[in-house]
Structures are given as C-alpha cells and as structure tokens.
C-alpha cells in the first residue's frame, strides 16, 4: 500500500513507563514551500512532551538529504535528544518500514499528524499502520486525560471547538490536527546538536505514483448560485442580482430591533448560529 | 604617635585594597575570555575619562562639578597623602597642595551630601547614603592631619595633652575615610566604581565608542555577531560567567546613579525592567548571593529580595525564580537611552540581547508572538508571514524600476517590511513621488528583498538574523549602486552597522546607507526639490531611536522640516534624550504588560508641546504612535510632508520628463480589502 | 391538502388599489396576518402606523411602494414554486452500485452530502443503458425526509441503540459487510471530519488505496475505470490527477447536487446480521466547551468589542447567547477590558472568521488589516462615517448595547422556535 515518504519514528523502552512514539514528517510551508517541521506533527510532539512521565521518541521514514534533515532538526529543537531516521528512497511507500519499526519498538501510544504536508498527503498512513499492527486508531486527539491499566482516556476534537471523551485500549495510534495545542518553539541550539539516529530499511517502491499526474494546484472554480425556478422573472432577478461584495448596506435610523433583525438574518444566512 | 600610626594605617589600607583588587579581578575573570590590548587600554584611561566619560557626566552640570571637585581632590589627596604621610616626606609645598586637594574634596562631598538630602528616587540609598560622610571623614581627617606639616599648626600639636585625644579621634576619622576610600574600593563599597570604572574604561568591549585625538566618528552601536559554527558552544548567556570578563567588569563599574532608570521607557511604563537593577543583578550573580541588599528602585511590580544567583547558576530559570525573570529581559525596547545616559559607558543593551539569545536559541522561549514571528521570518522572510512574492503588490501602479532589470542604479531603495503595512505604503508612495520629482535614478530589489533581520536579532535569534543578512548580502552583491536609501531606521542601522561583520572577502558588506531624511536633506541642499511653504499647524519631531541614538542623525530631519518652513516645537525629551515609541527590540511582539503603554507616554510628550502634528521618520514609530487613541496629534512621516509640499516643475521641465508629473502628491485612498 | 392554489383576481385587484374601501381587509387576508398599517382607532379616527408601511430596500433605505406591487407580492405565491417539477426515476435492476456514506450532520443531509450524492449520480448514470443505483448508508437516527430528492435509489438505514454515539469500529465493520454483500463499484464519502475518518478506515480495512481530497471527477476513456479524478495533495499545494479508485473521499462542491430527478430511496436491509465485535474505542460522551476558549484564528464567528462598548456585561452576555468567540480591538485590550490574546488586528491576531461582528470599533487601519480575510463584516457603531462601517457588509448605526440586547432577544426567540420544531419532529 503505497504512501510516499511521510512519517515515522520509533523508540523502545521497558513496559514500566509510558512509551510514546511520535511519527514525524517533513513539512512544507504553505506559501513558500520551504521545508520545515510539519505543523500537525509538531503538535503531536508537543502533545507527547506534555504527557507526564512519558518517554518520548521520534521516528521519521523518508528520503535523506540536507533539506529534509534540517526540517527534521526542527523537531529536535523542541527539546528532543534524538530522532530515529529510517532511510527510504524518495518513491518509497513508508508504511511497511514504519510498521516494522513500531512492531519492534512496541510503544503504547503512537502520535502523529493527521496528514502530511508533502506528497499525496491523503492522511491514510496512520490508518494503514493501525490496520497492519491491529491497533485501534482515533483522530483529532485534543488532550490525553489519563492513562491507566492499558487504557487511555482522551479528548477528541470535534468541529467548532467541541470535545468528545473517549476511552481507548492501548497500544493505540492517535492523530492530532490543528485543534491540538500549538507546538512549542523550536530552538536553534538543541536542533543543531540533536542526534539523528539513522536506521536502514529496504524501500518498497510505490508503483502507482508513476502513473499519476502531479501539478501545482489550480484554483477551484467558485460555484455559481444556481437558481432553479420555473418563473422567468425569478431566474432573471437572481441572475441580475449584484454579486456579494460591493458596497455594504448601512442601516441608519432604525430601531435596535430592526437592526438586530437584519444582523440576525445575515448570521443565519452565513450559518454561524448553532 | 600619629606620625607612626598614619603610615601603618595608610599602607595597611593599601595592602587590603590590593588583596581586594586581586579578589575582584578574579571575580571578573570568571567570564569568558575576551582579548583586549592591556597596555594600550590602560594608557587610554585618562583621555577616555576626561573626554568621553566627562562628556556624558557634564549633561548634569551640578554633578559634573561635584565629581570634578570630589574625585579630582581625592586622587590628588590620596597620592599626596601617601607621599607626605606614608613616606613622611616633609614638604610644606606638598602639604599645602594636599590641603587644597582635601578642601576641594570636602567642598565636593558637601555638594554630594546636598544632592542626597533627600535623594531623588533614581539614586540608590543604602551604603550610598554613607558615602558623602565617608568622603568628608577622609577629607577633613587628612586636612587636619596635614595642618602641622604645612606649618599652620605647630609640629607636635597632636603629641601631648588634649592633642592626644584629638589625635585618637583623628586617627579614627582617618581610618573611617581610608576604609571607605581604599578598602571599600576593592571590597565592594560604593567607591568600587572608581576602581572598576577605570579598568572598565581601559578594557571596554567597544573601544570604538571613545573619541580619538584626531576626531572622527566615535560610535559603536551594532550588536556583536555570535559564532554559530561551533556545535558544542552554548549560544548566548545562561549564567553570569557566560558574559565576557570585560562585560562583568563593566557591570561592576556601575555607580548606581540611576540615570538609565530615569530615561528607560519600559521602567516609566511600569514594565518589570530597571536597567540599573539589571546591572546590579548581574553583579549579584557574579559575586553570588541575593538581591536583598540592593537599595534602589526595584523592577516595577517585583519586590526586592526574592531573587538570587551565583556565577554558575542560571540567570533566568526555566520556571522563573532565578536571578532575573524573563519578562524583565523582554521588556527592553533596545532604545539605547540607558546606554546613551550611562556615565560609566555600560552596555546594557548588549547584555540584554546576550541573555535573550540564550532564551531564544537554547530554550526556545521567546514569549507571546515572538516564536510565531521568528517562524515567519524563517519561512517567509518577513515577520508577518506574508507571501514573499507579494512584496510589490502595493506598488502595482507605481511601475517601480527593479534592480533585477536595471542591474545598476544610483540609489537602491530599500523598502523594508513596511511594504506589507498599509500605513507604511503611504509613506513609501510619498517618498517615491519625491524621488521621481527630483529625478533620482533609483531601483528596488522587489521580491528579492528580505527582512533586514533587525527584529530577529533583537529577539535573540542570531541564527535567523545571520541567514537573512547573508542572503541579503548575496543579493546586494549582484548589483551596482552608489548608495542604499531606506525609510526604515531599523533596516538602516542593520545594513549600515551590522552587516559589515557578516561580509566576506568576495562579498564585503559595507554599504553607503542613508536614511530617507538624510537623503531628502541632501536633495534639498542640492536644490533638486521645490517646496511650497508650510501652511499647517505647529509641528514637533520625534527622533527614532535607531536613527538618533544609534546613528547620531539628529540634524538632517530637522533641516528638512526647516526647509519646509516648519518651526519645530521640540519636546522636552528630544534629540539624544528622545523617548522611545515602544516599537523597537521586538517589544510589541513580546508585549510585556505594564501599567501604561510607552506610545501613550510619548504622545503625552507631544501633547505638552501643543503641536498639531508629529513628524516621524520610522514605520515602527508611525504604527506605535498612531495606535494611540484619539484625540491626539496627527502623525506624518517626513517623506509625506515633503511630498505634500512638492511643487511640480515648470512646464518646459515637465515636458522634458513627463514621468514626474505623477509626482504630485496623490492622496492614497485606503483600500479596504 | 391540495397543492393547487386558487387565485382571486378580484382580491388581488383590491389589494393593489389602496383607495378601495376593502383594501386593508383584503390585504390582511392575503398577507396572512401581516401588521396592518392602518386601522380604525377606538374613537373612530383612522390610525396609521408609519413603521409598518414600506420595506427596507437593498441599500438599507426604507422604501414605500405606492404602486401596490409590494402588497400584491406579499400574497403568498407559494403555489408555483412548490409544485414538484422533479422527474421520478426508479432503477429496479441496477447494473452496479455506488455506495455513499453521508455525514448526516444534525440528522440531515448536509450540502456536502448532497454534492457527493450528485457525484454518485454522475457515476451511476454515465451509461444510460446500464444505470447504476446509488446506495446510501445512514447510521443512527435521522430527520431527513428527502432522500429521494437528493438522488438516492437505495437506502440502508442502520438504526437502533447499537448505533448511538461514536462507533468507528462498528461502522467500518458494517461497511465491510455491505461491501461483501453488495460489492459497490465505488465508495464515496465526504472528506470531512466524519466521512474522512470513516473512509480512511474503510480503505485500510478493504486494502484499497483511496483518493482523498478529490474535487473533480471527469470521464476519461483511457483510464482503467473510465473515470479520472483530481485530488488535492501536499496540503493543498498540488493537484494529483489519476484514475478514479474504488474508494473516493471528495471535498464539498465536487459536483452539483441532484435537482431534477426524484429517486426511489427504497429501503433495503443487510441479509447477514451485524458483526459482533470487541470494542476498543469507547465513547464517553461529549464534553461541554466554552466557545470563548476557541482560539481567535480558528473561530468562524467573532463578536469583537472596541472603544464604543460601554456595557461590558451585556457584551459578554451577547457573545454567550450568540455562541460567538470574543475578540477585541487594541484599545479595549489596553484598557484592560479584554485579555491580550483576544486582540484582533495586525498587531494582534489575524482572523479569518466567516462572520466578524465589530461592536463599537471605529476601524483603525491595523485592525482592518487583521480582518482582511473575513467573509462578512457586521458593524454596530454610532458613527456612520467610521472606517469600519465603510468596510462592513452590514452596518447598524445605533447604540451598541441596545442593538445587542435586541439581537439577544431575537436569538432567544429563535432558540425557542428551534426547540419547538425539535419537539415537534
């Protein structure tokens, strides 16, 4: 199952303390496409660092070059001593290598971002790992409340800031998205000094990738408001209506009630009222 | 008896002072190494003291005279006392001179005592309240004891009867005086400032700051680069011993006069910073102990006695509670008012940035929006995180000449990050219209320009600064230009004073950089511009720190305003004493809360002049001052004032160059997105 | 009841004629109880309510329409609109199945679901000779009544207590069962937080490589499946064009919703029972979260307060009732009424709310820059000439606390109506 170079990490420790592995990937800045630590993965690292008493290890599988190394060092700058690096060819599907590494290191909890910032970025990797390892997986982890007797009680982020409490059996995989707390600053000194622990693993080439056509994203056409009406007059009115924008509407000399009604109407149209 | 006692007293005091000196020097030498020319430096002390230091002290005439009388009298008296009383040289002439010296010293110490009754809040109390009395003890004791030598009192007057008791009393008084003046000088008394201060002048970290006999610029305000190549070196200052030894020496020279405190904008705004206390805390850290004995104003909102440190203990604890709280360091606007005022020439800003470097580069602890801004600088080359390819979007209609097309130009116009700020775009438009009216051959870097690195550097992120600077140097090296002109004093300072350190043999980074006010002034002096007479109300001028104190440019903006026909209503604090707008050093980013806001205080200064308009020359100042709630004076950049007053040239000239027709001041509509 | 609406030309004529003695009577009748603008007072004097006359025009100016068109238009012209013009379609023996798992947020088909069903229809109806059927799988309780109109031929509704709450493992096992039984040619899921998760779980379970973030599907003869899709990759910076795989997670507006046909939405059931399985993820219920704690940058509805707000209690109350995230101008923060992390603007947080409501904010340029990317801006201000009003899509000139109070009242009324509807449903 091919998914190109995105995530990874591994550690091993004894069963007494909580062993957390964070799979980290190389991110790209949305505007400039410069490599950086991926935002969601960095949030996952932050989440792991906030777990008291956890031993945190980072794992990355992917291509090795200086650009990528610098991005991975961004995670070291958060106060991590070393990152495990599984070397893979650029066209490799990293899932098998990651699954193998996780199977060997047996962490109780694996954290990672919801989706990568490079490559296919379909966000399927964590699910494939969960399937391969036979572990449960949850999405949108917002906080870990407690970990006891092989289960974790966590909060899952729902849209609009809502939260759901879940109990999951460990070992498990959890993904974090941008509703998780923001990552701490990456400091230059520790990033420079941290260790990259290289591990070799055979690369399984992602064959499908070659058949795909990849190009910079086109702007999506904005959907026009379709008015289906049997009355020609209505259709004409809809077509001739001024598009949104333009001068705003100003309500002067209205009673507070009328003003409120106008605002209420707008709020309802925009669908921001729950 | 006194004849026998005096040499003993004198020489034992000197011996103790020598032992103390060795101990003190060892305290300083805990710091990192720093190479200084020892002999040459020592030779420079008299000139540095008499010219440079005195120049600063003289801003307060009272204390300047006091210090001349006291210090001059003391140095002379001490030397002569050793000769006359220590070695027993019985010379009436020397004795007379000694009498004169002690008299001078006495007069000085009376003036010191007067200044301290009651002491202004900026002065430290505690042992410093004892100093005038000690000075009097020394001078009076020495005076009386010298009277027989000078032949005013008969020889042997202290050797019998009442004289015995007088002699005993005298000996006690002299002992007190000697204790304070000699022993205290090296064992940490108030007189320490004389010993450490002299050596500090000799081994100052910025010898360029001192004047030379042959004149020339003597200013050194650029931060020192940090070596980043060494993989194992700690970056920045974590513990007091991480400062260089001559920095520690500099801290020890502090005389606690509190002039820095009086001018510090953060202190006045109630933010937890007091430059004097900070320097004293560094001394506490260097010697080990707690700040409980500090007798001056504390950091606002932080009682004295809760912090302690040691030479090898952290200055800022990860969870607070060490020698200094992080927010103290992040309150600084790097306005350099403290450095400008410090009669001991202590470098507060260097020390603060050194400590910030550690917090940012090693702890990753830049507060509030700091981390975000630094990330943006790394990823997008500007602090706001805007698309670096949209740098020229604001000027789509201006058809700016690009360096990439022209390859060379007389003036390289450095636009700065203000291109992303709608307010600053107005200033830039105005300045460009003026350049066009004057027919200046200029070009911009456009999307090739990056943030100058100023903010990153002041926030302690030396790594990002150096990356940005090197890339900019690289870009600049591809083009030929006679000078760089910029409307941003921060870019101006960094390009002019801080890039040079990062240049290489193939790419020297020494540029002729002009602030736009200086350049406008030149254009006016060359009669390149024709201006209408000023018709507006009264105007005051706000000196940007990075133009004024950092680069000594006080005159050019004023002569531009004068050329406009404006008579400036100066604020009480202007020129080198100008109060910061609060926008420097990343202070708006780290945003440490205080009791009031610095720009509000500055606009209060403006209000006191009654001016309707403040002329400024800095995008930061514009933003900060315009952020003050109305009613307040209007804020306009000098470039805008000049552009508003431009007269379009005569028709035939106009025909010659049709372009500058558009140079007529255009009112830029605020475009709402 | 008959859908036919009978018009009475005479009454409409009277309604247009303001001088007709029966004008008001008829108007009230046609207008369905709209406020009368004139009535006979107790003393036999004609009373006139000037506020009830006319309507607010598009530029916020009250227009009084003397022509009578307005009154006539008030008469509910319901008839013509609601007449069902959709063509009924029934696919009895489908050549294949296209399975769709809609999100059903709030118990109804969301617009994203409808777009997806539109896409499903495209796939199913491509070959008119051998039409496929669209199978929708719905978990839990729902309130939707128009499955057929959305283009669903078959509906598998899995209800009962075992489908309450968050059950990703059970859901995916069920879908796996559906896959075994009906072997759909395509699985379509919305790439939202719900559907996206389920789709990825299903893909991993079935061992299919899915396409995620799909925004366009086009016929392509060269491709193995006859279709190709374009999906966003690399966090939205790339477009990946590839053959349409079996499992597709599509973005909103991937296709137009069905509008011209009505389908059978015939209920089906699984012949095999549902799997019994070990539950490794246990749903312990939703946790109440304060909307005020949502970070400003992510908030979609911000109620922002500035210098013009004098009654802070009513502001906070309004924010709570509206469920809005609180923001503030720099001045409000400096004056200590709001915490620093709530500051909006170039020097505070850059926000990208769908609706940004500025109360008593005059609109300093730094502030306006910070709200550049907001969709709709509503201003409540006393000063008509301020920059915020110029920027705003809707401005109400008036006292902030009064308008807010009225808005709160309106909102509470709306809540009550909603509650009634819910109870009725």
JSON list of N, CA and C in Angstrom, two decimals, chain B residues 348-387:
[
{"chain": "B", "resi": 348, "resn": "UNK", "atom": "N", "xyz": [24.17, 48.13, 28.42]},
{"chain": "B", "resi": 348, "resn": "UNK", "atom": "CA", "xyz": [23.01, 47.38, 28.90]},
{"chain": "B", "resi": 348, "resn": "UNK", "atom": "C", "xyz": [22.40, 46.55, 27.79]},
{"chain": "B", "resi": 349, "resn": "UNK", "atom": "N", "xyz": [22.26, 47.17, 26.61]},
{"chain": "B", "resi": 349, "resn": "UNK", "atom": "CA", "xyz": [21.53, 46.51, 25.52]},
{"chain": "B", "resi": 349, "resn": "UNK", "atom": "C", "xyz": [22.28, 45.24, 25.08]},
{"chain": "B", "resi": 350, "resn": "UNK", "atom": "N", "xyz": [23.59, 45.33, 25.01]},
{"chain": "B", "resi": 350, "resn": "UNK", "atom": "CA", "xyz": [24.37, 44.13, 24.65]},
{"chain": "B", "resi": 350, "resn": "UNK", "atom": "C", "xyz": [24.06, 43.00, 25.62]},
{"chain": "B", "resi": 351, "resn": "UNK", "atom": "N", "xyz": [24.06, 43.35, 26.91]},
{"chain": "B", "resi": 351, "resn": "UNK", "atom": "CA", "xyz": [23.85, 42.32, 27.92]},
{"chain": "B", "resi": 351, "resn": "UNK", "atom": "C", "xyz": [22.46, 41.71, 27.77]},
{"chain": "B", "resi": 352, "resn": "UNK", "atom": "N", "xyz": [21.47, 42.56, 27.55]},
{"chain": "B", "resi": 352, "resn": "UNK", "atom": "CA", "xyz": [20.10, 42.05, 27.43]},
{"chain": "B", "resi": 352, "resn": "UNK", "atom": "C", "xyz": [19.98, 41.15, 26.21]},
{"chain": "B", "resi": 353, "resn": "UNK", "atom": "N", "xyz": [20.55, 41.58, 25.10]},
{"chain": "B", "resi": 353, "resn": "UNK", "atom": "CA", "xyz": [20.44, 40.75, 23.89]},
{"chain": "B", "resi": 353, "resn": "UNK", "atom": "C", "xyz": [21.22, 39.44, 24.09]},
{"chain": "B", "resi": 354, "resn": "UNK", "atom": "N", "xyz": [22.35, 39.50, 24.78]},
{"chain": "B", "resi": 354, "resn": "UNK", "atom": "CA", "xyz": [23.10, 38.27, 25.03]},
{"chain": "B", "resi": 354, "resn": "UNK", "atom": "C", "xyz": [22.23, 37.27, 25.79]},
{"chain": "B", "resi": 355, "resn": "UNK", "atom": "N", "xyz": [21.50, 37.76, 26.78]},
{"chain": "B", "resi": 355, "resn": "UNK", "atom": "CA", "xyz": [20.67, 36.85, 27.57]},
{"chain": "B", "resi": 355, "resn": "UNK", "atom": "C", "xyz": [19.45, 36.40, 26.77]},
{"chain": "B", "resi": 356, "resn": "UNK", "atom": "N", "xyz": [18.93, 37.31, 25.93]},
{"chain": "B", "resi": 356, "resn": "UNK", "atom": "CA", "xyz": [17.82, 36.91, 25.07]},
{"chain": "B", "resi": 356, "resn": "UNK", "atom": "C", "xyz": [18.26, 35.83, 24.10]},
{"chain": "B", "resi": 357, "resn": "UNK", "atom": "N", "xyz": [19.50, 35.94, 23.63]},
{"chain": "B", "resi": 357, "resn": "UNK", "atom": "CA", "xyz": [19.98, 34.93, 22.68]},
{"chain": "B", "resi": 357, "resn": "UNK", "atom": "C", "xyz": [19.89, 33.55, 23.30]},
{"chain": "B", "resi": 358, "resn": "UNK", "atom": "N", "xyz": [20.28, 33.47, 24.55]},
{"chain": "B", "resi": 358, "resn": "UNK", "atom": "CA", "xyz": [20.19, 32.14, 25.18]},
{"chain": "B", "resi": 358, "resn": "UNK", "atom": "C", "xyz": [18.74, 31.68, 25.26]},
{"chain": "B", "resi": 359, "resn": "UNK", "atom": "N", "xyz": [17.86, 32.58, 25.68]},
{"chain": "B", "resi": 359, "resn": "UNK", "atom": "CA", "xyz": [16.46, 32.17, 25.84]},
{"chain": "B", "resi": 359, "resn": "UNK", "atom": "C", "xyz": [15.87, 31.71, 24.50]},
{"chain": "B", "resi": 360, "resn": "UNK", "atom": "N", "xyz": [16.21, 32.39, 23.44]},
{"chain": "B", "resi": 360, "resn": "UNK", "atom": "CA", "xyz": [15.64, 32.04, 22.14]},
{"chain": "B", "resi": 360, "resn": "UNK", "atom": "C", "xyz": [16.34, 30.85, 21.50]},
{"chain": "B", "resi": 361, "resn": "UNK", "atom": "N", "xyz": [17.67, 30.90, 21.50]},
{"chain": "B", "resi": 361, "resn": "UNK", "atom": "CA", "xyz": [18.41, 29.87, 20.75]},
{"chain": "B", "resi": 361, "resn": "UNK", "atom": "C", "xyz": [18.54, 28.57, 21.51]},
{"chain": "B", "resi": 362, "resn": "UNK", "atom": "N", "xyz": [18.57, 28.63, 22.82]},
{"chain": "B", "resi": 362, "resn": "UNK", "atom": "CA", "xyz": [18.76, 27.40, 23.58]},
{"chain": "B", "resi": 362, "resn": "UNK", "atom": "C", "xyz": [17.48, 26.92, 24.27]},
{"chain": "B", "resi": 363, "resn": "UNK", "atom": "N", "xyz": [16.73, 27.84, 24.82]},
{"chain": "B", "resi": 363, "resn": "UNK", "atom": "CA", "xyz": [15.48, 27.43, 25.49]},
{"chain": "B", "resi": 363, "resn": "UNK", "atom": "C", "xyz": [14.30, 27.37, 24.54]},
{"chain": "B", "resi": 364, "resn": "UNK", "atom": "N", "xyz": [14.36, 28.13, 23.47]},
{"chain": "B", "resi": 364, "resn": "UNK", "atom": "CA", "xyz": [13.19, 28.23, 22.60]},
{"chain": "B", "resi": 364, "resn": "UNK", "atom": "C", "xyz": [12.03, 28.85, 23.36]},
{"chain": "B", "resi": 365, "resn": "UNK", "atom": "N", "xyz": [12.30, 29.97, 23.97]},
{"chain": "B", "resi": 365, "resn": "UNK", "atom": "CA", "xyz": [11.31, 30.55, 24.88]},
{"chain": "B", "resi": 365, "resn": "UNK", "atom": "C", "xyz": [11.03, 32.01, 24.58]},
{"chain": "B", "resi": 366, "resn": "UNK", "atom": "N", "xyz": [10.92, 32.36, 23.34]},
{"chain": "B", "resi": 366, "resn": "UNK", "atom": "CA", "xyz": [10.58, 33.74, 23.01]},
{"chain": "B", "resi": 366, "resn": "UNK", "atom": "C", "xyz": [9.11, 33.94, 23.33]},
{"chain": "B", "resi": 367, "resn": "UNK", "atom": "N", "xyz": [8.77, 34.93, 24.16]},
{"chain": "B", "resi": 367, "resn": "UNK", "atom": "CA", "xyz": [7.39, 34.98, 24.64]},
{"chain": "B", "resi": 367, "resn": "UNK", "atom": "C", "xyz": [6.39, 35.48, 23.62]},
{"chain": "B", "resi": 368, "resn": "UNK", "atom": "N", "xyz": [5.14, 35.29, 23.95]},
{"chain": "B", "resi": 368, "resn": "UNK", "atom": "CA", "xyz": [3.99, 35.75, 23.16]},
{"chain": "B", "resi": 368, "resn": "UNK", "atom": "C", "xyz": [4.14, 35.45, 21.68]},
{"chain": "B", "resi": 369, "resn": "UNK", "atom": "N", "xyz": [4.08, 36.51, 20.84]},
{"chain": "B", "resi": 369, "resn": "UNK", "atom": "CA", "xyz": [4.09, 36.24, 19.41]},
{"chain": "B", "resi": 369, "resn": "UNK", "atom": "C", "xyz": [5.51, 36.07, 18.87]},
{"chain": "B", "resi": 370, "resn": "UNK", "atom": "N", "xyz": [6.48, 36.08, 19.77]},
{"chain": "B", "resi": 370, "resn": "UNK", "atom": "CA", "xyz": [7.87, 36.01, 19.32]},
{"chain": "B", "resi": 370, "resn": "UNK", "atom": "C", "xyz": [8.15, 34.78, 18.48]},
{"chain": "B", "resi": 371, "resn": "UNK", "atom": "N", "xyz": [7.72, 33.63, 18.98]},
{"chain": "B", "resi": 371, "resn": "UNK", "atom": "CA", "xyz": [8.02, 32.38, 18.26]},
{"chain": "B", "resi": 371, "resn": "UNK", "atom": "C", "xyz": [7.39, 32.41, 16.88]},
{"chain": "B", "resi": 372, "resn": "UNK", "atom": "N", "xyz": [6.16, 32.92, 16.82]},
{"chain": "B", "resi": 372, "resn": "UNK", "atom": "CA", "xyz": [5.45, 32.97, 15.55]},
{"chain": "B", "resi": 372, "resn": "UNK", "atom": "C", "xyz": [6.18, 33.89, 14.56]},
{"chain": "B", "resi": 373, "resn": "UNK", "atom": "N", "xyz": [6.60, 35.04, 15.06]},
{"chain": "B", "resi": 373, "resn": "UNK", "atom": "CA", "xyz": [7.30, 35.99, 14.20]},
{"chain": "B", "resi": 373, "resn": "UNK", "atom": "C", "xyz": [8.59, 35.37, 13.67]},
{"chain": "B", "resi": 374, "resn": "UNK", "atom": "N", "xyz": [9.31, 34.69, 14.55]},
{"chain": "B", "resi": 374, "resn": "UNK", "atom": "CA", "xyz": [10.57, 34.09, 14.11]},
{"chain": "B", "resi": 374, "resn": "UNK", "atom": "C", "xyz": [10.31, 32.99, 13.09]},
{"chain": "B", "resi": 375, "resn": "UNK", "atom": "N", "xyz": [9.28, 32.19, 13.33]},
{"chain": "B", "resi": 375, "resn": "UNK", "atom": "CA", "xyz": [8.94, 31.15, 12.35]},
{"chain": "B", "resi": 375, "resn": "UNK", "atom": "C", "xyz": [8.60, 31.79, 11.01]},
{"chain": "B", "resi": 376, "resn": "UNK", "atom": "N", "xyz": [7.86, 32.88, 11.06]},
{"chain": "B", "resi": 376, "resn": "UNK", "atom": "CA", "xyz": [7.52, 33.56, 9.81]},
{"chain": "B", "resi": 376, "resn": "UNK", "atom": "C", "xyz": [8.77, 34.06, 9.11]},
{"chain": "B", "resi": 377, "resn": "UNK", "atom": "N", "xyz": [9.69, 34.62, 9.88]},
{"chain": "B", "resi": 377, "resn": "UNK", "atom": "CA", "xyz": [10.90, 35.13, 9.27]},
{"chain": "B", "resi": 377, "resn": "UNK", "atom": "C", "xyz": [11.68, 34.00, 8.60]},
{"chain": "B", "resi": 378, "resn": "UNK", "atom": "N", "xyz": [11.68, 32.84, 9.24]},
{"chain": "B", "resi": 378, "resn": "UNK", "atom": "CA", "xyz": [12.40, 31.71, 8.66]},
{"chain": "B", "resi": 378, "resn": "UNK", "atom": "C", "xyz": [11.70, 31.24, 7.40]},
{"chain": "B", "resi": 379, "resn": "UNK", "atom": "N", "xyz": [10.38, 31.17, 7.45]},
{"chain": "B", "resi": 379, "resn": "UNK", "atom": "CA", "xyz": [9.66, 30.55, 6.34]},
{"chain": "B", "resi": 379, "resn": "UNK", "atom": "C", "xyz": [9.33, 31.53, 5.22]},
{"chain": "B", "resi": 380, "resn": "UNK", "atom": "N", "xyz": [9.10, 32.81, 5.56]},
{"chain": "B", "resi": 380, "resn": "UNK", "atom": "CA", "xyz": [8.62, 33.72, 4.52]},
{"chain": "B", "resi": 380, "resn": "UNK", "atom": "C", "xyz": [9.46, 34.99, 4.40]},
{"chain": "B", "resi": 381, "resn": "UNK", "atom": "N", "xyz": [10.52, 35.10, 5.16]},
{"chain": "B", "resi": 381, "resn": "UNK", "atom": "CA", "xyz": [11.42, 36.27, 5.10]},
{"chain": "B", "resi": 381, "resn": "UNK", "atom": "C", "xyz": [10.76, 37.56, 5.53]},
{"chain": "B", "resi": 382, "resn": "UNK", "atom": "N", "xyz": [9.61, 37.50, 6.15]},
{"chain": "B", "resi": 382, "resn": "UNK", "atom": "CA", "xyz": [9.04, 38.72, 6.73]},
{"chain": "B", "resi": 382, "resn": "UNK", "atom": "C", "xyz": [8.29, 38.33, 7.99]},
{"chain": "B", "resi": 383, "resn": "UNK", "atom": "N", "xyz": [8.22, 39.25, 8.95]},
{"chain": "B", "resi": 383, "resn": "UNK", "atom": "CA", "xyz": [7.67, 38.86, 10.25]},
{"chain": "B", "resi": 383, "resn": "UNK", "atom": "C", "xyz": [6.16, 38.57, 10.23]},
{"chain": "B", "resi": 384, "resn": "UNK", "atom": "N", "xyz": [5.47, 39.08, 9.21]},
{"chain": "B", "resi": 384, "resn": "UNK", "atom": "CA", "xyz": [4.02, 38.89, 9.21]},
{"chain": "B", "resi": 384, "resn": "UNK", "atom": "C", "xyz": [3.57, 37.60, 8.57]},
{"chain": "B", "resi": 385, "resn": "UNK", "atom": "N", "xyz": [4.50, 36.85, 7.99]},
{"chain": "B", "resi": 385, "resn": "UNK", "atom": "CA", "xyz": [4.10, 35.60, 7.33]},
{"chain": "B", "resi": 385, "resn": "UNK", "atom": "C", "xyz": [3.40, 35.82, 6.01]},
{"chain": "B", "resi": 386, "resn": "UNK", "atom": "N", "xyz": [3.67, 36.94, 5.34]},
{"chain": "B", "resi": 386, "resn": "UNK", "atom": "CA", "xyz": [3.04, 37.20, 4.05]},
{"chain": "B", "resi": 386, "resn": "UNK", "atom": "C", "xyz": [3.82, 36.49, 2.95]},
{"chain": "B", "resi": 387, "resn": "UNK", "atom": "N", "xyz": [3.14, 36.31, 1.85]},
{"chain": "B", "resi": 387, "resn": "UNK", "atom": "CA", "xyz": [3.78, 35.68, 0.72]},
{"chain": "B", "resi": 387, "resn": "UNK", "atom": "C", "xyz": [4.95, 36.56, 0.25]}
]
